[in-house]
Each structure stands twice: as C-alpha cells, then as structure tokens.
mmCIF file of C-alpha atoms in Angstrom:
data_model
loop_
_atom_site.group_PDB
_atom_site.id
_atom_site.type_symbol
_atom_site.label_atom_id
_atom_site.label_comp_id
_atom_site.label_asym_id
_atom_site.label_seq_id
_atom_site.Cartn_x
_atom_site.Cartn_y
_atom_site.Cartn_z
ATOM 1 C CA UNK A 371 -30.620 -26.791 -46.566
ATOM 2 C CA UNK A 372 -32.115 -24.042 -48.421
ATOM 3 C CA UNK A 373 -31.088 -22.677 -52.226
ATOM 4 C CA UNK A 374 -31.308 -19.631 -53.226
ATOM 5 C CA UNK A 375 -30.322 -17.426 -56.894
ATOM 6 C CA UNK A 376 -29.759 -14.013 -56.553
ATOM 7 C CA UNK A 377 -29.420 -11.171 -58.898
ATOM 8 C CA UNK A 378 -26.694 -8.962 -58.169
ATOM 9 C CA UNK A 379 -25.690 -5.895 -60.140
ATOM 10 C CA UNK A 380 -22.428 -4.525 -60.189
ATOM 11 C CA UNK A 381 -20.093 -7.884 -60.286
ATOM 12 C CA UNK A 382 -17.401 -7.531 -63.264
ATOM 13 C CA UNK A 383 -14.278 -8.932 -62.224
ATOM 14 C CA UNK A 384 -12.448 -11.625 -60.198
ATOM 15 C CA UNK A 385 -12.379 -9.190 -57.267
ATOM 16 C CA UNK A 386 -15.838 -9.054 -57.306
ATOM 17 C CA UNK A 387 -16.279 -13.196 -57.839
ATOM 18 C CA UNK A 388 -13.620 -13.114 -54.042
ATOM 19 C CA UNK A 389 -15.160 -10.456 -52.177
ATOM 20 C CA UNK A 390 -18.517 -12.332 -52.600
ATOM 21 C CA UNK A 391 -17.791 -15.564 -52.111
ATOM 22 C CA UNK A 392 -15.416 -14.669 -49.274
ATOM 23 C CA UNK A 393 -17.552 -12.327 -47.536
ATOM 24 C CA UNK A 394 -20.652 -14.432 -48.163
ATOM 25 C CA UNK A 395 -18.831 -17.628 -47.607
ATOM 26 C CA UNK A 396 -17.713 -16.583 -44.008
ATOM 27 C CA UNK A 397 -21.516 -16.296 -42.553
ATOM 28 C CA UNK A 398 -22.467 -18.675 -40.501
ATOM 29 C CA UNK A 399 -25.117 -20.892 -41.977
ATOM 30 C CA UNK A 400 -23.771 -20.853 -45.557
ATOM 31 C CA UNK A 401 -22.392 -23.919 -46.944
ATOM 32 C CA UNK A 402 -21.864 -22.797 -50.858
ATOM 33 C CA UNK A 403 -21.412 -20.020 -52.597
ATOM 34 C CA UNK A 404 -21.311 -19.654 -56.485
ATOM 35 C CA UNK A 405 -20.501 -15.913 -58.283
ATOM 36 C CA UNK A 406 -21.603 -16.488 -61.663
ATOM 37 C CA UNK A 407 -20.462 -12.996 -63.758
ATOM 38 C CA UNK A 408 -21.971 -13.713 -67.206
ATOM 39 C CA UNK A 409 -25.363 -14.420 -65.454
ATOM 40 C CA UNK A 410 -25.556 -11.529 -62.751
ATOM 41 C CA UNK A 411 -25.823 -14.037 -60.190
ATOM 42 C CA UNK A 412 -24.971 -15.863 -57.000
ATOM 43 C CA UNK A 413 -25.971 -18.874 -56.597
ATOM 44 C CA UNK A 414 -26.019 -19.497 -52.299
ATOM 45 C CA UNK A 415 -26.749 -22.651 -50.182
ATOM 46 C CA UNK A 416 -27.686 -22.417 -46.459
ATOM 47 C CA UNK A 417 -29.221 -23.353 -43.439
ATOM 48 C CA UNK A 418 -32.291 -21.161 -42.666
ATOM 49 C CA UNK A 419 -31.383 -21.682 -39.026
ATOM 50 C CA UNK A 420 -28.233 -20.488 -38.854
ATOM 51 C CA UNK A 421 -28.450 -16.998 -41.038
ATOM 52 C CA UNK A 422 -31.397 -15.554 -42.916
ATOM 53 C CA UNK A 423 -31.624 -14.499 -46.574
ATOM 54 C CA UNK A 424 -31.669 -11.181 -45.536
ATOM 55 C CA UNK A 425 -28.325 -11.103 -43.852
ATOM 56 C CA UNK A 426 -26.876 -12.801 -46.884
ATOM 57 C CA UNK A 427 -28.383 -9.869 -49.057
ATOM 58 C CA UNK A 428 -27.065 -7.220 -47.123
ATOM 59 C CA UNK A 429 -23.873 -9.145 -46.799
ATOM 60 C CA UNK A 430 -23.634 -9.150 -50.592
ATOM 61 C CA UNK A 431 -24.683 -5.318 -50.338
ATOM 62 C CA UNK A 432 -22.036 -3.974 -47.609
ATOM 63 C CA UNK A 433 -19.304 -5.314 -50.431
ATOM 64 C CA UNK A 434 -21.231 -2.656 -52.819
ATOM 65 C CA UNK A 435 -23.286 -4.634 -54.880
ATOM 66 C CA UNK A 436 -27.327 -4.057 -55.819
ATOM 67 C CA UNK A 437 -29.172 -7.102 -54.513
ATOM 68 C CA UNK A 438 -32.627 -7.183 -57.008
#
C-alpha cells in the first residue's frame, strides 16, 4: 500500500471535504482518503496496482481543484 500527501488548492468547505473523498474514494485501488482544509491537503492511501497517482490527481482535478 502506497501513501501519498497532496496539495490541493481550492478546498474551503464541507462540499469540497465530500466531493473529494467521494470522488477519490470511489477509484479503484484507493483504500483511504483524508481532506484536511486547514492544511490544503489530502492525505490518500492506495494500491499502486490498482490506480496510479496520476489518475488520483486528475480525479481530484475533474472536481475543480489545483493539484500542486
């Protein structure tokens, strides 16, 4: 299992902390998931067989957030 922190721009709200998680969360691969608002960042566990870091960034980006 792999662990990974990214910085995402753009999260304010609880919407934000759902869309992620959920849309994120849904990926095949990812076990954990972890919006952290104060921070900037998500905090994501997963299997670098089943989905890549890539697909999680643009995941995170098709919900209109900046991946950095």
């Amino acid at each position: 299992m792999e662990k990974a922190t990214l910085n995402v721009t753009g999260m304010s709200c609880g919407h934000c902390v759902k869309a992620i998680e959920g849309s994120v969360g849904e990926l095949a691969g990812v076990s954990k998931v972890s919006v952290h608002l104060e921070n900037g960042t998500v905090d994501v566990e997963y299997s670098s067989t089943e989905v890549s870091l890539d697909k999680i960034k643009e995941t995170i980006d098709d919900q209109g957030y900046d991946v950095n």
